[in-house]
């Protein structure tokens, strides 16, 4: 007896599956509801967060509001006011359009909606829980819409358990707040967390909005970018090269005021800054690309952060040109003037060099030198090549004999003789072993040593700190500042001494003893950037991530000269590690050249 096995999913289950794509965390709710408020024509949007969105998210706007029928219908799947036919997908300029957001939110939370239009005497209140309408009634209220989302994922405990700490979730909410508010300076916004206002953004222009979000320092750091063509119009700001940081914080692309991610267009800006910034610094930009919606496809990802351009190479060229033009107009890039008049700029006489700095010549004087006296023949002269070869040959043979006479007990047993340590190309340490020659990558070895050291220190007591003679101030983006507050207790255990001045400014009073002469501000920025990268790419545990980031920045670099004592100490510490074979990122630290292999090569 056979049975049919394909069945239609209940709406509640289908909505929960859709919610898994659209609503990933509290920040997803914030994004969708704020975009709806902007599409409703609001000029004031207030966001209130409780416990990083776990307990409640409330958004109040003064937009057009909804009728009683629309208020009920908006929670149905694919209910939208922006799409009527398929062709409308290629003319979208609104923030939201799919009609999945409210249905997805209602499927995984307890939602209270209150809304009223200008022409209605009363508004409408709806309570909905897990896609089930619990209550609907008239309600007196101001014009606009109030959305309150409580107990997100209350009916999906597994999803709720996967939420991160309040600090992490709040950083994601702040990220979305920045992305939605930045290109809408004509709308006033506010953000409050646990009854404390974090951002208050009045109406203004784009520069005022960027300064309001990123800090007052940005008032003098921004360069305007503007380029208008038949294909696209570029508007926005870039950060002056001298103010660029070692963290990848302020990088915002928008297409028709919608935030997007696009690595290819990022390269256009990065290339425009070429030769103006160090390799380990990142360009900062706030760029909006206004383009005909027919030239792009935004319907390729549930979060709408990915966009396809019909002619992305042309957009690349326009963007690159706009940024180079902005840099050139502010005399930040070297400019070549080919329009030289006959009487200017070309002079082959001495006058043209009079204004150039002349270095004082260095003269070495040897009073005992006699040019008429025959000089002794050097060992490297052609007449003494035989002596040179014989002496060096004896030395090589002697060293090979020394190596081959060692008892081959363990491959990692190193001869205790500092004279046998050699640094090769200031990157590798070569030393003798009982089985041959050991070649160690000094950077990877030190990275492994520091990595295990920091892990131990974070589990035990506070490490000694190297106090700064003059404390350093560092101003971070709100998200980086939040990240620093989160990891600061562990940073203190390994030697950092960081004091918070305000929401985004900190004072560095001390650094780990291993940091030596490192620039404290640059060091902290690099650590934060690597920590964020590891968090996204490798999803490492906090302590493992921090130990790895610190070790990578503070480890001895290739090109650094080491004394025999320092080389021996590093080798000893390496083989005292729990894992000495590979670095924290899995790279091989050393290799062994066997004596027999050496003899074969020298025969």
mmCIF file of N, CA, C and O in Angstrom, residues 49 254 374 472:
data_model
loop_
_atom_site.group_PDB
_atom_site.id
_atom_site.type_symbol
_atom_site.label_atom_id
_atom_site.label_comp_id
_atom_site.label_asym_id
_atom_site.label_seq_id
_atom_site.Cartn_x
_atom_site.Cartn_y
_atom_site.Cartn_z
ATOM 1 N N UNK A 49 15.976 50.028 22.336
ATOM 2 C CA UNK A 49 16.440 48.645 22.457
ATOM 3 C C UNK A 49 16.499 48.251 23.931
ATOM 4 O O UNK A 49 16.956 49.031 24.766
ATOM 5 N N UNK A 254 26.918 52.621 -0.896
ATOM 6 C CA UNK A 254 25.464 52.634 -1.050
ATOM 7 C C UNK A 254 25.135 52.723 -2.530
ATOM 8 O O UNK A 254 25.847 53.391 -3.293
ATOM 9 N N UNK A 374 104.032 49.036 -0.868
ATOM 10 C CA UNK A 374 103.309 47.867 -1.370
ATOM 11 C C UNK A 374 102.372 47.349 -0.300
ATOM 12 O O UNK A 374 102.760 47.186 0.858
ATOM 13 N N UNK A 472 48.862 57.741 25.232
ATOM 14 C CA UNK A 472 48.364 57.974 23.874
ATOM 15 C C UNK A 472 46.843 57.966 23.863
ATOM 16 O O UNK A 472 46.210 57.115 24.490
#
